Amino acid sequence: MDFFDKVGKVALGSRLRLMTASITDDATKIYELYGVDFMPKWFPVFYVLTEEREITITEIANEIGHSQPSVSKIVQEMITAGLVEENEKTNDKRRNIVVLTKEGLLLSQKIKLQCIDVEAAVESLIAESNHNLWAALEEWEFLLEQKSLFKRVNEHKKTRESQDVQIVEYEPKYQDAFRALNVEWISTYFEMEEADYKALDHPKEYILDKGGKIFVALYQNEPVGVCAMIKMKDENYDFELAKMAVSPKAQGKNIGWLLGQAIVESAKKQGAKKLYLESNTILKPAINLYHKLGFQKISGLATPYKRCNIQMELVL
């Protein structure tokens, strides 16, 4: 086990496979001990069939959490071994019912006795251990069902990489990036409009000189994300969160979240009470981000954009 001590928890899958292989080897020996000619991988399907009820391959797969092709293959192997047969007596020809043969039923009686001893052996192992592996497996299965290991790793990847992202205030040297990043995403989904050109071609006059701000996300000193906070004339809102864009090559690093937080914190410092934004519902990641930031859907405000089909606000 020196390898696992050295590598640590990143080898979780390898360690579980090693334990599974060891237990499977012992399972084969246990079946031989009881004079049972049986493959360990058959057990979940076989056990369901011992309940002596009409059931299809698809229903078995759903019950034991295996794929339908996998169960179908196991059933065929057990048919070849003479333990299972297709039930031709059923009235519904559309349902492929499988049942145990007489030989399978006799074998099930031997396996029931074997299960008593296996259950006792596992209970004794649990009693000797400091941690109840069976209970831990149930807990891990539940937690992984709520959020998979892949999603958990992806979250930590984003968190780590976001630590290398620097959010800075706009300078004239970032104007090309501010324009290019926005043109890229707008042109991908929609068409550039007059209001876009005003903000992107003249950010100083249209945004900064009117009391707004622009933030730039730098990754490895390269501008990969931008977002603007535009002063609004509407008496109900202080600023509009607008022109958020993140380079496709830098997505997955929480850059949108960091830019959004920078806008929110800046607005709070300036005493703002409400933020406003416009978007389109086909931009699902963006909408999810806005909800995460605390924005809620509203309606009724006039908009200069044809592409706008959702309006949102954040009460600070």
One Martini backbone bead per residue (centre of mass of N, CA, C, O) as a GRO file, in nm:
protein
  316
    1MET     BB    1   0.049   0.067   0.003
    2ASP     BB    2   0.264   0.283  -0.068
    3PHE     BB    3   0.139   0.409  -0.319
    4PHE     BB    4  -0.117   0.532  -0.174
    5ASP     BB    5   0.044   0.702   0.028
    6LYS     BB    6   0.181   0.873  -0.197
    7VAL     BB    7  -0.069   0.963  -0.379
    8GLY     BB    8  -0.348   0.926  -0.256
    9LYS     BB    9  -0.680   1.030  -0.333
   10VAL     BB   10  -0.640   1.018  -0.650
   11ALA     BB   11  -0.651   0.679  -0.615
   12LEU     BB   12  -0.941   0.582  -0.558
   13GLY     BB   13  -1.017   0.404  -0.803
   14SER     BB   14  -0.778   0.204  -0.779
   15ARG     BB   15  -0.840   0.106  -0.491
   16LEU     BB   16  -1.126   0.000  -0.546
   17ARG     BB   17  -1.043  -0.203  -0.766
   18LEU     BB   18  -0.859  -0.374  -0.586
   19MET     BB   19  -1.077  -0.454  -0.384
   20THR     BB   20  -1.273  -0.577  -0.589
   21ALA     BB   21  -1.080  -0.797  -0.692
   22SER     BB   22  -1.043  -0.939  -0.418
   23ILE     BB   23  -1.345  -1.002  -0.364
   24THR     BB   24  -1.398  -1.156  -0.630
   25ASP     BB   25  -1.197  -1.382  -0.578
   26ASP     BB   26  -1.337  -1.478  -0.317
   27ALA     BB   27  -1.613  -1.536  -0.441
   28THR     BB   28  -1.522  -1.768  -0.619
   29LYS     BB   29  -1.425  -1.946  -0.379
   30ILE     BB   30  -1.698  -1.958  -0.231
   31TYR     BB   31  -1.859  -2.107  -0.446
   32GLU     BB   32  -1.670  -2.355  -0.438
   33LEU     BB   33  -1.717  -2.423  -0.136
   34TYR     BB   34  -2.044  -2.479  -0.217
   35GLY     BB   35  -2.067  -2.609  -0.506
   36VAL     BB   36  -2.082  -2.350  -0.707
   37ASP     BB   37  -2.160  -2.274  -1.045
   38PHE     BB   38  -2.050  -1.937  -1.038
   39MET     BB   39  -2.075  -1.594  -1.116
   40PRO     BB   40  -2.049  -1.302  -0.947
   41LYS     BB   41  -2.190  -1.109  -1.170
   42TRP     BB   42  -2.479  -1.259  -1.144
   43PHE     BB   43  -2.615  -1.201  -0.868
   44PRO     BB   44  -2.816  -0.960  -0.900
   45VAL     BB   45  -2.994  -1.102  -1.112
   46PHE     BB   46  -3.047  -1.366  -0.961
   47TYR     BB   47  -3.180  -1.247  -0.709
   48VAL     BB   48  -3.427  -1.127  -0.850
   49LEU     BB   49  -3.525  -1.410  -0.965
   50THR     BB   50  -3.583  -1.543  -0.675
   51GLU     BB   51  -3.867  -1.382  -0.640
   52GLU     BB   52  -4.074  -1.495  -0.840
   53ARG     BB   53  -4.123  -1.285  -1.094
   54GLU     BB   54  -4.230  -1.095  -1.336
   55ILE     BB   55  -3.952  -0.999  -1.553
   56THR     BB   56  -3.749  -0.782  -1.713
   57ILE     BB   57  -3.455  -0.672  -1.822
   58THR     BB   58  -3.515  -0.371  -1.779
   59GLU     BB   59  -3.616  -0.400  -1.485
   60ILE     BB   60  -3.358  -0.513  -1.371
   61ALA     BB   61  -3.172  -0.279  -1.445
   62ASN     BB   62  -3.325  -0.066  -1.273
   63GLU     BB   63  -3.300  -0.216  -0.995
   64ILE     BB   64  -2.960  -0.252  -1.004
   65GLY     BB   65  -2.809  -0.026  -1.191
   66HIS     BB   66  -2.788  -0.130  -1.480
   67SER     BB   67  -2.746  -0.201  -1.790
   68GLN     BB   68  -2.917  -0.352  -2.037
   69PRO     BB   69  -2.681  -0.494  -2.188
   70SER     BB   70  -2.556  -0.624  -1.935
   71VAL     BB   71  -2.802  -0.795  -1.852
   72SER     BB   72  -2.838  -0.944  -2.118
   73LYS     BB   73  -2.565  -1.091  -2.105
   74ILE     BB   74  -2.609  -1.240  -1.837
   75VAL     BB   75  -2.862  -1.392  -1.922
   76GLN     BB   76  -2.727  -1.550  -2.153
   77GLU     BB   77  -2.522  -1.695  -1.973
   78MET     BB   78  -2.746  -1.835  -1.791
   79ILE     BB   79  -2.880  -1.988  -2.019
   80THR     BB   80  -2.629  -2.155  -2.097
   81ALA     BB   81  -2.615  -2.271  -1.788
   82GLY     BB   82  -2.934  -2.337  -1.711
   83LEU     BB   83  -3.074  -2.101  -1.508
   84VAL     BB   84  -3.225  -1.962  -1.755
   85GLU     BB   85  -3.545  -1.844  -1.897
   86GLU     BB   86  -3.781  -1.785  -2.120
   87ASN     BB   87  -4.114  -1.684  -2.090
   88GLU     BB   88  -4.370  -1.839  -2.292
   89LYS     BB   89  -4.647  -1.797  -2.107
   90THR     BB   90  -4.691  -1.525  -2.165
   91ASN     BB   91  -4.927  -1.294  -2.302
   92ASP     BB   92  -4.696  -1.079  -2.345
   93LYS     BB   93  -4.492  -1.057  -2.627
   94ARG     BB   94  -4.343  -0.772  -2.565
   95ARG     BB   95  -4.236  -0.923  -2.309
   96ASN     BB   96  -3.915  -1.019  -2.183
   97ILE     BB   97  -3.934  -1.285  -1.993
   98VAL     BB   98  -3.756  -1.399  -1.698
   99VAL     BB   99  -3.647  -1.717  -1.555
  100LEU     BB  100  -3.603  -1.976  -1.360
  101THR     BB  101  -3.500  -2.275  -1.346
  102LYS     BB  102  -3.483  -2.560  -1.182
  103GLU     BB  103  -3.178  -2.535  -1.145
  104GLY     BB  104  -3.188  -2.242  -1.038
  105LEU     BB  105  -3.365  -2.303  -0.786
  106LEU     BB  106  -3.168  -2.503  -0.653
  107LEU     BB  107  -2.929  -2.303  -0.639
  108SER     BB  108  -3.068  -2.089  -0.456
  109GLN     BB  109  -3.054  -2.259  -0.195
  110LYS     BB  110  -2.746  -2.260  -0.168
  111ILE     BB  111  -2.707  -1.948  -0.173
  112LYS     BB  112  -2.866  -1.885   0.083
  113LEU     BB  113  -2.664  -2.022   0.273
  114GLN     BB  114  -2.421  -1.858   0.185
  115CYS     BB  115  -2.537  -1.575   0.267
  116ILE     BB  116  -2.535  -1.619   0.568
  117ASP     BB  117  -2.221  -1.639   0.592
  118VAL     BB  118  -2.146  -1.375   0.453
  119GLU     BB  119  -2.298  -1.186   0.640
  120ALA     BB  120  -2.141  -1.268   0.896
  121ALA     BB  121  -1.858  -1.191   0.790
  122VAL     BB  122  -1.917  -0.890   0.746
  123GLU     BB  123  -2.005  -0.826   1.035
  124SER     BB  124  -1.728  -0.900   1.162
  125LEU     BB  125  -1.566  -0.689   1.004
  126ILE     BB  126  -1.716  -0.443   1.115
  127ALA     BB  127  -1.654  -0.503   1.417
  128GLU     BB  128  -1.329  -0.478   1.374
  129SER     BB  129  -1.372  -0.200   1.274
  130ASN     BB  130  -1.367   0.158   1.287
  131HIS     BB  131  -1.524   0.145   1.006
  132ASN     BB  132  -1.826   0.158   0.829
  133LEU     BB  133  -1.833   0.078   0.504
  134TRP     BB  134  -2.131   0.040   0.439
  135ALA     BB  135  -2.226   0.317   0.542
  136ALA     BB  136  -2.024   0.483   0.373
  137LEU     BB  137  -2.131   0.397   0.095
  138GLU     BB  138  -2.413   0.517   0.127
  139GLU     BB  139  -2.315   0.807   0.167
  140TRP     BB  140  -2.150   0.838  -0.097
  141GLU     BB  141  -2.378   0.776  -0.293
  142PHE     BB  142  -2.548   1.018  -0.212
  143LEU     BB  143  -2.338   1.245  -0.262
  144LEU     BB  144  -2.281   1.168  -0.567
  145GLU     BB  145  -2.575   1.216  -0.656
  146GLN     BB  146  -2.574   1.520  -0.593
  147LYS     BB  147  -2.243   1.518  -0.658
  148SER     BB  148  -2.011   1.459  -0.858
  149LEU     BB  149  -1.679   1.417  -0.896
  150PHE     BB  150  -1.654   1.590  -1.146
  151LYS     BB  151  -1.787   1.848  -1.028
  152ARG     BB  152  -1.590   1.879  -0.791
  153VAL     BB  153  -1.334   1.911  -0.959
  154ASN     BB  154  -1.431   2.152  -1.128
  155GLU     BB  155  -1.461   2.348  -0.892
  156HIS     BB  156  -1.160   2.337  -0.800
  157LYS     BB  157  -1.043   2.430  -1.065
  158LYS     BB  158  -1.176   2.707  -1.068
  159THR     BB  159  -1.064   2.808  -0.799
  160ARG     BB  160  -0.764   2.785  -0.868
  161GLU     BB  161  -0.766   2.954  -1.136
  162SER     BB  162  -0.896   3.217  -1.009
  163GLN     BB  163  -0.632   3.296  -0.847
  164ASP     BB  164  -0.499   3.394  -1.141
  165VAL     BB  165  -0.709   3.619  -1.136
  166GLN     BB  166  -0.729   3.964  -1.239
  167ILE     BB  167  -0.894   4.256  -1.125
  168VAL     BB  168  -0.929   4.548  -1.323
  169GLU     BB  169  -0.922   4.858  -1.429
  170TYR     BB  170  -0.968   5.056  -1.676
  171GLU     BB  171  -0.775   5.111  -1.973
  172PRO     BB  172  -0.691   5.217  -2.283
  173LYS     BB  173  -0.532   4.942  -2.348
  174TYR     BB  174  -0.831   4.777  -2.330
  175GLN     BB  175  -1.019   4.850  -2.572
  176ASP     BB  176  -0.978   4.619  -2.773
  177ALA     BB  177  -1.071   4.396  -2.580
  178PHE     BB  178  -1.352   4.505  -2.515
  179ARG     BB  179  -1.450   4.482  -2.806
  180ALA     BB  180  -1.370   4.194  -2.901
  181LEU     BB  181  -1.516   4.025  -2.682
  182ASN     BB  182  -1.804   4.131  -2.755
  183VAL     BB  183  -1.817   4.075  -3.057
  184GLU     BB  184  -1.782   3.772  -3.038
  185TRP     BB  185  -2.051   3.698  -2.881
  186ILE     BB  186  -2.262   3.859  -3.037
  187SER     BB  187  -2.198   3.731  -3.325
  188THR     BB  188  -2.265   3.437  -3.244
  189TYR     BB  189  -2.589   3.504  -3.161
  190PHE     BB  190  -2.602   3.787  -3.304
  191GLU     BB  191  -2.632   4.136  -3.362
  192MET     BB  192  -2.511   4.423  -3.408
  193GLU     BB  193  -2.574   4.734  -3.247
  194GLU     BB  194  -2.584   5.062  -3.186
  195ALA     BB  195  -2.532   5.040  -2.875
  196ASP     BB  196  -2.272   4.880  -2.905
  197TYR     BB  197  -2.095   5.086  -3.055
  198LYS     BB  198  -2.101   5.309  -2.845
  199ALA     BB  199  -1.963   5.144  -2.610
  200LEU     BB  200  -1.712   5.014  -2.773
  201ASP     BB  201  -1.596   5.281  -2.924
  202HIS     BB  202  -1.689   5.478  -2.650
  203PRO     BB  203  -1.623   5.424  -2.331
  204LYS     BB  204  -1.557   5.698  -2.210
  205GLU     BB  205  -1.812   5.860  -2.298
  206TYR     BB  206  -2.044   5.636  -2.238
  207ILE     BB  207  -1.928   5.545  -1.937
  208LEU     BB  208  -1.706   5.697  -1.763
  209ASP     BB  209  -1.803   6.007  -1.784
  210LYS     BB  210  -2.097   5.905  -1.646
  211GLY     BB  211  -1.997   5.709  -1.385
  212GLY     BB  212  -1.867   5.460  -1.475
  213LYS     BB  213  -1.744   5.117  -1.525
  214ILE     BB  214  -1.452   4.906  -1.594
  215PHE     BB  215  -1.369   4.559  -1.607
  216VAL     BB  216  -1.070   4.348  -1.597
  217ALA     BB  217  -0.957   4.027  -1.689
  218LEU     BB  218  -0.659   3.864  -1.584
  219TYR     BB  219  -0.460   3.607  -1.757
  220GLN     BB  220  -0.148   3.609  -1.771
  221ASN     BB  221  -0.177   3.927  -1.854
  222GLU     BB  222  -0.449   3.868  -2.008
  223PRO     BB  223  -0.732   3.978  -2.160
  224VAL     BB  224  -1.046   3.770  -2.092
  225GLY     BB  225  -1.232   3.995  -1.944
  226VAL     BB  226  -1.548   4.185  -1.926
  227CYS     BB  227  -1.713   4.475  -1.752
  228ALA     BB  228  -1.995   4.691  -1.705
  229MET     BB  229  -2.092   5.010  -1.539
  230ILE     BB  230  -2.386   5.182  -1.606
  231LYS     BB  231  -2.527   5.473  -1.598
  232MET     BB  232  -2.855   5.566  -1.506
  233LYS     BB  233  -3.164   5.744  -1.563
  234ASP     BB  234  -3.324   5.574  -1.402
  235GLU     BB  235  -3.468   5.618  -1.083
  236ASN     BB  236  -3.464   5.296  -0.999
  237TYR     BB  237  -3.162   5.304  -1.111
  238ASP     BB  238  -2.811   5.322  -1.109
  239PHE     BB  239  -2.709   5.051  -1.262
  240GLU     BB  240  -2.563   4.868  -1.538
  241LEU     BB  241  -2.506   4.550  -1.628
  242ALA     BB  242  -2.254   4.522  -1.888
  243LYS     BB  243  -2.053   4.386  -2.119
  244MET     BB  244  -2.017   4.081  -2.076
  245ALA     BB  245  -1.698   3.906  -2.134
  246VAL     BB  246  -1.558   3.581  -2.232
  247SER     BB  247  -1.321   3.393  -2.326
  248PRO     BB  248  -1.331   3.073  -2.436
  249LYS     BB  249  -1.028   3.003  -2.333
  250ALA     BB  250  -1.130   3.110  -2.017
  251GLN     BB  251  -1.330   2.920  -1.945
  252GLY     BB  252  -1.371   2.786  -1.614
  253LYS     BB  253  -1.257   3.042  -1.399
  254ASN     BB  254  -1.477   3.244  -1.275
  255ILE     BB  255  -1.486   3.524  -1.429
  256GLY     BB  256  -1.779   3.615  -1.425
  257TRP     BB  257  -1.803   3.616  -1.115
  258LEU     BB  258  -1.574   3.822  -1.059
  259LEU     BB  259  -1.694   4.053  -1.224
  260GLY     BB  260  -1.968   4.069  -1.082
  261GLN     BB  261  -1.853   4.128  -0.800
  262ALA     BB  262  -1.709   4.393  -0.877
  263ILE     BB  263  -1.967   4.545  -0.949
  264VAL     BB  264  -2.121   4.517  -0.684
  265GLU     BB  265  -1.905   4.645  -0.496
  266SER     BB  266  -1.887   4.917  -0.644
  267ALA     BB  267  -2.184   4.998  -0.609
  268LYS     BB  268  -2.187   4.999  -0.302
  269LYS     BB  269  -1.963   5.219  -0.263
  270GLN     BB  270  -2.167   5.428  -0.428
  271GLY     BB  271  -2.466   5.373  -0.302
  272ALA     BB  272  -2.624   5.167  -0.434
  273LYS     BB  273  -2.950   4.995  -0.468
  274LYS     BB  274  -2.956   4.920  -0.790
  275LEU     BB  275  -2.944   4.666  -1.037
  276TYR     BB  276  -2.917   4.621  -1.397
  277LEU     BB  277  -3.030   4.392  -1.668
  278GLU     BB  278  -2.965   4.244  -1.994
  279SER     BB  279  -3.091   3.961  -2.193
  280ASN     BB  280  -3.080   3.608  -2.296
  281THR     BB  281  -3.207   3.282  -2.262
  282ILE     BB  282  -2.983   3.136  -2.443
  283LEU     BB  283  -2.784   3.234  -2.205
  284LYS     BB  284  -2.757   3.022  -1.960
  285PRO     BB  285  -2.491   3.076  -1.805
  286ALA     BB  286  -2.557   3.376  -1.755
  287ILE     BB  287  -2.823   3.341  -1.602
  288ASN     BB  288  -2.702   3.170  -1.375
  289LEU     BB  289  -2.507   3.387  -1.278
  290TYR     BB  290  -2.717   3.605  -1.203
  291HIS     BB  291  -2.857   3.435  -0.991
  292LYS     BB  292  -2.602   3.393  -0.815
  293LEU     BB  293  -2.578   3.712  -0.763
  294GLY     BB  294  -2.917   3.788  -0.720
  295PHE     BB  295  -3.089   3.806  -0.958
  296GLN     BB  296  -3.412   3.922  -1.081
  297LYS     BB  297  -3.694   3.908  -1.246
  298ILE     BB  298  -3.826   4.141  -1.483
  299SER     BB  299  -4.044   4.413  -1.619
  300GLY     BB  300  -4.107   4.710  -1.852
  301LEU     BB  301  -3.855   4.810  -1.982
  302ALA     BB  302  -3.683   4.988  -2.189
  303THR     BB  303  -3.508   4.888  -2.500
  304PRO     BB  304  -3.237   4.896  -2.747
  305TYR     BB  305  -3.265   4.576  -2.774
  306LYS     BB  306  -3.360   4.306  -2.966
  307ARG     BB  307  -3.230   4.059  -2.787
  308CYS     BB  308  -3.409   4.128  -2.556
  309ASN     BB  309  -3.594   3.889  -2.308
  310ILE     BB  310  -3.448   3.989  -2.032
  311GLN     BB  311  -3.497   4.119  -1.700
  312MET     BB  312  -3.289   4.244  -1.424
  313GLU     BB  313  -3.241   4.254  -1.058
  314LEU     BB  314  -3.048   4.415  -0.783
  315VAL     BB  315  -3.068   4.431  -0.444
  316LEU     BB  316  -2.837   4.596  -0.217
   0.00000   0.00000   0.00000
